[in-house]
Coordinates of N, CA and C in Angstrom, one line a residue:
M1 N -5.5 71.7 30.1 CA -6.5 72.3 29.2 C -5.8 72.6 27.9
K2 N -4.6 72.9 27.8 CA -3.9 73.2 26.6 C -3.8 72.0 25.7
H3 N -4.0 70.8 26.2 CA -3.8 69.6 25.4 C -5.1 69.1 24.8
I4 N -6.2 69.7 25.2 CA -7.6 69.3 24.7 C -7.6 69.4 23.1
P5 N -7.2 70.5 22.5 CA -7.3 70.6 21.0 C -6.4 69.5 20.4
L6 N -5.3 69.2 21.0 CA -4.5 68.1 20.4 C -5.2 66.7 20.6
L7 N -5.8 66.5 21.7 CA -6.5 65.2 21.9 C -7.7 65.1 21.0
V8 N -8.5 66.2 20.8 CA -9.6 66.2 19.9 C -9.2 66.0 18.5
S9 N -8.2 66.6 18.0 CA -7.7 66.4 16.6 C -7.2 65.0 16.4
T10 N -6.5 64.4 17.4 CA -6.0 63.1 17.3 C -7.2 62.1 17.3
G11 N -8.2 62.3 18.1 CA -9.4 61.5 18.1 C -10.1 61.5 16.8
L12 N -10.3 62.7 16.2 CA -11.0 62.8 14.9 C -10.2 62.1 13.8
L13 N -8.9 62.2 13.9 CA -8.0 61.5 12.9 C -8.2 60.0 13.0
L14 N -8.2 59.5 14.2 CA -8.4 58.1 14.4 C -9.8 57.6 13.9
L15 N -10.8 58.4 14.2 CA -12.2 58.0 13.8 C -12.3 58.0 12.3
A16 N -11.6 59.0 11.7 CA -11.7 59.1 10.2 C -11.0 57.9 9.5
S17 N -9.9 57.4 10.2 CA -9.2 56.3 9.6 C -9.9 55.0 9.8
C18 N -10.9 54.9 10.7 CA -11.6 53.7 10.9 C -12.8 53.5 10.0
G19 N -13.0 54.4 9.1 CA -14.2 54.3 8.2 C -14.1 53.1 7.3
T20 N -15.2 52.7 6.8 CA -15.3 51.6 5.9 C -14.7 51.9 4.6
S21 N -14.1 50.9 4.0 CA -13.6 51.1 2.6 C -14.1 50.0 1.7
K22 N -14.4 50.3 0.5 CA -15.0 49.3 -0.4 C -13.8 49.0 -1.4
E23 N -13.6 47.7 -1.5 CA -12.6 47.2 -2.5 C -13.3 47.0 -3.8
Q24 N -12.7 47.6 -4.8 CA -13.3 47.6 -6.1 C -12.8 46.4 -6.9
N25 N -13.6 45.6 -7.5 CA -13.1 44.4 -8.3 C -13.4 44.5 -9.7
N26 N -13.7 45.7 -10.2 CA -13.9 46.0 -11.6 C -15.0 45.1 -12.2
G27 N -16.0 44.8 -11.4 CA -17.1 44.1 -12.0 C -16.8 42.6 -12.2
V28 N -15.8 42.1 -11.6 CA -15.4 40.7 -11.8 C -15.7 39.9 -10.5
A29 N -16.4 38.8 -10.6 CA -16.7 38.0 -9.4 C -15.5 37.1 -9.1
S30 N -15.2 37.0 -7.9 CA -14.2 36.0 -7.5 C -14.8 34.6 -7.4
T31 N -14.0 33.6 -7.6 CA -14.5 32.3 -7.4 C -14.0 31.7 -6.1
A32 N -14.6 30.7 -5.6 CA -14.3 30.1 -4.3 C -12.8 29.6 -4.3
D33 N -12.3 29.2 -5.4 CA -11.0 28.6 -5.4 C -9.9 29.5 -6.0
T34 N -10.1 30.8 -6.2 CA -9.1 31.7 -6.7 C -9.1 32.9 -5.8
V35 N -8.0 33.3 -5.3 CA -7.8 34.5 -4.5 C -7.4 35.6 -5.5
N36 N -8.1 36.7 -5.6 CA -7.8 37.8 -6.4 C -6.8 38.7 -5.7
K37 N -5.5 38.7 -6.1 CA -4.6 39.6 -5.6 C -4.5 40.9 -6.4
T38 N -4.6 40.8 -7.7 CA -4.6 42.0 -8.5 C -5.8 42.0 -9.4
D39 N -6.0 41.1 -10.3 CA -7.1 41.2 -11.3 C -7.2 39.8 -11.9
T40 N -8.3 39.6 -12.6 CA -8.4 38.3 -13.3 C -7.7 38.4 -14.6
V41 N -7.6 37.2 -15.3 CA -7.0 37.1 -16.6 C -7.8 37.8 -17.6
A42 N -7.3 38.6 -18.5 CA -8.0 39.3 -19.5 C -8.6 38.4 -20.5
V43 N -9.9 38.5 -20.8 CA -10.5 37.7 -21.8 C -10.0 38.1 -23.2
N44 N -9.5 37.1 -23.9 CA -8.9 37.3 -25.2 C -9.9 36.9 -26.3
T45 N -10.5 37.9 -27.0 CA -11.5 37.6 -28.0 C -11.0 36.9 -29.2
Q46 N -9.7 36.8 -29.4 CA -9.1 36.1 -30.5 C -9.0 34.6 -30.2
M47 N -9.1 34.2 -28.9 CA -9.0 32.8 -28.5 C -10.4 32.4 -28.1
T48 N -10.9 31.4 -28.8 CA -12.2 30.8 -28.4 C -12.1 29.4 -28.2
A49 N -13.1 28.8 -27.5 CA -13.0 27.4 -27.2 C -14.4 26.8 -27.5
R50 N -14.4 25.5 -27.8 CA -15.6 24.8 -28.1 C -15.6 23.5 -27.4
M51 N -16.8 23.1 -26.9 CA -16.9 21.8 -26.2 C -17.7 20.9 -27.1
S52 N -17.5 19.6 -27.1 CA -18.3 18.6 -27.8 C -18.3 17.3 -27.1
M53 N -19.4 16.6 -27.2 CA -19.6 15.2 -26.7 C -20.5 14.5 -27.6
K54 N -20.5 13.1 -27.4 CA -21.5 12.3 -28.1 C -22.9 12.8 -27.7
P55 N -23.9 12.8 -28.6 CA -25.2 13.3 -28.2 C -25.9 12.3 -27.2
V56 N -25.6 11.0 -27.4 CA -26.3 10.0 -26.5 C -25.2 9.2 -25.9
I57 N -25.2 9.0 -24.6 CA -24.2 8.2 -23.9 C -24.9 7.1 -23.1
E58 N -24.5 5.9 -23.3 CA -25.1 4.7 -22.7 C -24.3 4.4 -21.4
T59 N -24.9 3.6 -20.6 CA -24.3 3.1 -19.4 C -23.0 2.3 -19.8
G60 N -22.0 2.5 -19.1 CA -20.7 1.9 -19.4 C -19.8 2.7 -20.3
D61 N -20.4 3.6 -21.0 CA -19.6 4.5 -21.9 C -19.0 5.6 -21.0
S62 N -17.8 6.0 -21.4 CA -17.2 7.1 -20.6 C -17.8 8.4 -21.1
L63 N -17.9 9.3 -20.2 CA -18.5 10.7 -20.5 C -17.4 11.6 -21.0
E64 N -16.9 11.3 -22.2 CA -15.8 12.0 -22.8 C -16.2 13.4 -23.3
L65 N -15.6 14.4 -22.9 CA -15.8 15.8 -23.4 C -14.6 16.2 -24.1
R66 N -14.7 16.7 -25.3 CA -13.6 17.3 -26.1 C -13.7 18.8 -25.9
F67 N -12.5 19.4 -25.5 CA -12.4 20.8 -25.3 C -11.3 21.3 -26.3
T68 N -11.7 22.1 -27.2 CA -10.8 22.6 -28.3 C -10.7 24.1 -28.2
V69 N -9.5 24.6 -28.2 CA -9.2 26.0 -28.1 C -8.6 26.4 -29.5
Y70 N -9.2 27.5 -30.1 CA -8.8 28.0 -31.4 C -8.2 29.4 -31.3
N71 N -7.1 29.6 -32.0 CA -6.5 30.9 -32.1 C -6.9 31.5 -33.5
R72 N -7.8 32.5 -33.5 CA -8.3 33.1 -34.7 C -7.5 34.3 -35.1
S73 N -6.4 34.5 -34.4 CA -5.5 35.7 -34.6 C -4.4 35.4 -35.7
V74 N -3.7 36.5 -36.1 CA -2.6 36.3 -37.0 C -1.3 36.3 -36.2
K75 N -1.4 36.3 -34.9 CA -0.2 36.3 -34.0 C -0.4 35.1 -33.0
P76 N 0.7 34.6 -32.5 CA 0.6 33.6 -31.4 C -0.2 34.2 -30.2
Q77 N -1.1 33.4 -29.6 CA -1.9 33.8 -28.5 C -1.8 32.8 -27.4
S78 N -2.0 33.2 -26.2 CA -1.9 32.2 -25.1 C -3.1 32.4 -24.2
F79 N -3.4 31.3 -23.4 CA -4.5 31.3 -22.5 C -4.0 30.6 -21.2
C80 N -4.7 30.9 -20.1 CA -4.3 30.3 -18.8 C -5.0 28.9 -18.8
K81 N -4.2 27.9 -18.5 CA -4.7 26.6 -18.4 C -5.5 26.3 -17.1
W82 N -5.4 27.2 -16.1 CA -6.2 27.0 -14.9 C -7.7 27.0 -15.3
H83 N -8.4 26.1 -14.6 CA -9.8 26.0 -14.8 C -10.2 25.6 -16.2
T84 N -9.4 24.7 -16.8 CA -9.7 24.1 -18.1 C -9.3 22.7 -18.0
P85 N -9.7 21.8 -19.0 CA -9.3 20.4 -19.0 C -7.8 20.2 -19.3
F86 N -7.1 21.3 -19.6 CA -5.6 21.2 -19.9 C -4.8 21.0 -18.7
E87 N -5.4 21.0 -17.5 CA -4.7 20.6 -16.3 C -5.4 19.5 -15.6
P88 N -4.8 18.8 -14.6 CA -5.6 17.8 -13.9 C -6.7 18.5 -13.2
P89 N -7.8 17.7 -12.8 CA -8.9 18.3 -12.2 C -8.6 19.0 -10.9
M90 N -8.6 20.4 -10.9 CA -8.3 21.1 -9.7 C -9.3 22.2 -9.4
S91 N -10.4 22.2 -10.2 CA -11.5 23.2 -10.0 C -12.7 22.8 -10.7
K92 N -13.8 23.4 -10.3 CA -15.1 23.2 -10.9 C -15.3 24.2 -12.0
Y93 N -14.9 23.9 -13.2 CA -15.0 24.8 -14.3 C -16.2 24.6 -15.3
L94 N -16.9 23.5 -15.0 CA -18.1 23.2 -15.7 C -19.4 23.2 -14.8
D95 N -20.5 23.7 -15.4 CA -21.8 23.6 -14.8 C -22.5 22.5 -15.6
I96 N -22.9 21.4 -14.9 CA -23.6 20.4 -15.5 C -25.0 20.2 -14.8
K97 N -26.1 20.5 -15.6 CA -27.4 20.4 -15.0 C -28.3 19.5 -15.8
D98 N -29.2 18.8 -15.1 CA -30.1 17.9 -15.8 C -31.3 18.7 -16.3
D99 N -32.3 18.1 -16.9 CA -33.4 18.8 -17.5 C -34.3 19.4 -16.5
Q100 N -34.1 19.1 -15.2 CA -34.9 19.7 -14.1 C -34.2 20.8 -13.4
G101 N -33.0 21.1 -13.9 CA -32.1 22.2 -13.3 C -31.3 21.8 -12.1
V102 N -31.3 20.4 -11.8 CA -30.5 19.9 -10.7 C -29.0 19.8 -11.2
E103 N -28.1 20.4 -10.5 CA -26.7 20.4 -10.9 C -26.0 19.1 -10.4
A104 N -25.2 18.6 -11.3 CA -24.4 17.4 -11.0 C -23.4 17.8 -10.0
R105 N -23.1 16.9 -9.0 CA -22.2 17.3 -7.9 C -20.8 17.1 -8.4
Y106 N -20.0 18.2 -8.1 CA -18.6 18.1 -8.4 C -17.9 17.4 -7.3
Q107 N -17.0 16.5 -7.6 CA -16.3 15.7 -6.5 C -14.8 15.7 -6.7
G108 N -14.3 16.7 -7.4 CA -12.9 16.8 -7.6 C -12.2 17.7 -6.6
A109 N -11.0 18.0 -6.8 CA -10.2 18.8 -5.9 C -10.6 20.3 -6.2
M110 N -10.3 21.1 -5.2 CA -10.5 22.6 -5.3 C -9.2 23.2 -4.8
A111 N -8.5 23.7 -5.8 CA -7.2 24.4 -5.4 C -7.3 25.9 -5.2
K112 N -6.7 26.4 -4.2 CA -6.7 27.8 -4.0 C -5.4 28.4 -4.6
R113 N -5.6 29.4 -5.4 CA -4.5 30.0 -6.1 C -4.5 31.5 -5.9
I114 N -3.4 32.1 -6.1 CA -3.2 33.6 -6.0 C -3.1 34.1 -7.4
M115 N -3.8 35.2 -7.8 CA -3.7 35.8 -9.1 C -2.6 36.9 -9.0
P116 N -2.0 37.2 -10.1 CA -2.1 36.6 -11.4 C -1.4 35.3 -11.5
P117 N -1.8 34.5 -12.5 CA -1.1 33.2 -12.7 C 0.4 33.4 -13.1
P118 N 1.2 32.5 -12.7 CA 2.6 32.6 -13.2 C 2.8 32.2 -14.7
A119 N 3.9 32.5 -15.2 CA 4.1 32.3 -16.7 C 3.9 30.9 -17.1
D120 N 4.3 29.9 -16.3 CA 4.1 28.5 -16.7 C 2.7 28.0 -16.7
S121 N 1.7 28.9 -16.3 CA 0.3 28.5 -16.3 C -0.3 28.8 -17.7
Y122 N 0.4 29.3 -18.6 CA -0.1 29.7 -19.9 C 0.3 28.7 -21.0
I123 N -0.6 28.5 -21.9 CA -0.3 27.6 -23.1 C -0.5 28.5 -24.3
E124 N 0.5 28.5 -25.2 CA 0.5 29.3 -26.4 C 0.1 28.5 -27.6
I125 N -0.7 29.1 -28.4 CA -1.2 28.5 -29.7 C -0.8 29.3 -30.9
K126 N -0.3 28.7 -31.9 CA 0.2 29.4 -33.1 C -1.0 30.0 -33.8
P127 N -0.8 31.0 -34.7 CA -1.9 31.7 -35.4 C -2.6 30.7 -36.3
G128 N -3.9 30.8 -36.2 CA -4.8 29.9 -37.0 C -4.8 28.4 -36.6
D129 N -4.2 28.1 -35.5 CA -4.1 26.7 -35.0 C -5.1 26.5 -33.9
S130 N -5.2 25.2 -33.5 CA -6.1 24.8 -32.4 C -5.4 23.8 -31.6
L131 N -5.9 23.6 -30.4 CA -5.4 22.6 -29.5 C -6.6 21.9 -28.8
S132 N -6.6 20.6 -28.8 CA -7.7 19.8 -28.2 C -7.3 18.9 -27.1
V133 N -8.2 18.6 -26.1 CA -7.9 17.7 -25.1 C -9.3 17.0 -24.8
M134 N -9.1 15.7 -24.4 CA -10.3 14.9 -24.0 C -10.3 14.8 -22.5
V135 N -11.4 14.8 -21.9 CA -11.5 14.6 -20.4 C -12.8 13.8 -20.1
N136 N -12.7 12.9 -19.2 CA -13.8 12.1 -18.8 C -14.4 12.8 -17.6
I137 N -15.6 13.4 -17.8 CA -16.2 14.2 -16.8 C -16.8 13.3 -15.7
S138 N -17.0 12.0 -15.9 CA -17.5 11.2 -14.9 C -16.5 11.0 -13.7
K139 N -15.3 11.3 -13.9 CA -14.3 11.2 -12.9 C -14.4 12.3 -11.9
T140 N -15.0 13.4 -12.2 CA -15.1 14.6 -11.3 C -16.5 15.1 -11.1
Y141 N -17.5 14.6 -11.9 CA -18.9 15.0 -11.7 C -19.7 13.8 -11.5
L142 N -20.6 13.8 -10.5 CA -21.5 12.7 -10.3 C -22.8 12.8 -11.0
L143 N -23.0 12.0 -12.1 CA -24.3 11.9 -12.8 C -24.9 10.6 -12.3
D144 N -25.9 10.7 -11.4 CA -26.4 9.5 -10.8 C -27.8 9.1 -11.3
R145 N -28.3 9.7 -12.3 CA -29.5 9.3 -12.9 C -29.6 9.6 -14.4
P146 N -30.4 8.9 -15.1 CA -30.5 9.1 -16.6 C -31.2 10.4 -16.8
G147 N -31.0 11.0 -18.0 CA -31.7 12.2 -18.4 C -30.9 13.0 -19.4
T148 N -31.5 14.2 -19.7 CA -30.8 15.1 -20.6 C -30.0 16.1 -19.7
Y149 N -28.8 16.3 -20.1 CA -27.9 17.2 -19.3 C -27.3 18.3 -20.2
V150 N -27.1 19.5 -19.6 CA -26.6 20.6 -20.3 C -25.2 20.9 -19.6
V151 N -24.2 21.1 -20.4 CA -22.8 21.4 -19.9 C -22.4 22.8 -20.3
S152 N -22.1 23.6 -19.4 CA -21.6 25.0 -19.7 C -20.3 25.2 -19.0
Y153 N -19.5 26.0 -19.7 CA -18.1 26.4 -19.2 C -18.3 27.7 -18.3
N154 N -17.8 27.7 -17.1 CA -18.0 28.8 -16.2 C -16.8 29.6 -15.8
A155 N -15.6 29.3 -16.4 CA -14.4 29.9 -15.9 C -13.7 30.8 -16.9
Q156 N -14.5 31.6 -17.6 CA -13.9 32.5 -18.6 C -13.0 33.5 -18.0
E157 N -13.4 34.0 -16.8 CA -12.6 35.1 -16.1 C -11.2 34.6 -15.7
I158 N -11.0 33.3 -15.5 CA -9.8 32.7 -15.1 C -8.9 32.3 -16.3
S159 N -9.5 31.6 -17.2 CA -8.7 31.1 -18.4 C -8.5 32.2 -19.4
G160 N -9.4 33.1 -19.5 CA -9.4 34.1 -20.6 C -10.0 33.6 -21.9
L161 N -10.6 32.4 -21.9 CA -11.2 31.8 -23.1 C -12.6 32.1 -23.2
V162 N -13.1 32.3 -24.4 CA -14.5 32.6 -24.6 C -15.1 31.3 -25.1
V163 N -16.1 30.7 -24.4 CA -16.9 29.6 -24.8 C -18.3 30.0 -24.8
K164 N -18.8 30.2 -26.0 CA -20.2 30.8 -26.2 C -21.3 29.8 -26.0
D165 N -21.1 28.6 -26.5 CA -22.2 27.6 -26.5 C -22.1 26.6 -25.4
S166 N -23.2 26.2 -24.8 CA -23.2 25.0 -24.0 C -23.5 23.8 -24.8
I167 N -23.4 22.6 -24.3 CA -23.7 21.4 -25.1 C -24.7 20.6 -24.3
T168 N -25.4 19.8 -25.0 CA -26.5 18.9 -24.4 C -26.2 17.5 -24.8
F169 N -26.4 16.6 -23.9 CA -26.3 15.2 -24.2 C -27.4 14.4 -23.4
I170 N -27.7 13.2 -23.8 CA -28.7 12.4 -23.2 C -27.9 11.2 -22.5
Y171 N -28.1 11.0 -21.2 CA -27.4 10.0 -20.5 C -28.4 8.9 -20.2
N172 N -28.2 7.7 -20.8 CA -29.1 6.5 -20.6 C -28.4 5.6 -19.7
K173 N -28.9 5.5 -18.5 CA -28.3 4.6 -17.5 C -28.9 3.3 -17.4

């Protein structure tokens, strides 16, 4: 009988420790190909990016997208190259939809990574400078019918880049 209070308090302690806990992600959504260990890359408002393509693309033409990053700061700035065209295709960082809202199928690799990115995952740009890369999106996205397409960048939380505008092009097959 003298062990009952000890058993009750031990039982209550065990029950209390089995309660549910909510993990807070500071309002940031995780993507399917990135594991959040600490936090996402901070968005740098001094670093912006812009996408461009030819407005009309004919059959046989490559679907070349130019992705340019600008440093509007007076200091060197860096961005994470993950989920950008500055690395080989390892993630779905673009949303490409036709005029009926049907999304082009991504057929590239999906790499799982642990946050935060290591130092060699960053690219530095000098003050007032820019850096561009061309990527053929037909190598990783399936556009199987003609139409008007809208391309949007969806990986701001990973790269830290701000891409405000989407682009539109007509695909004549």
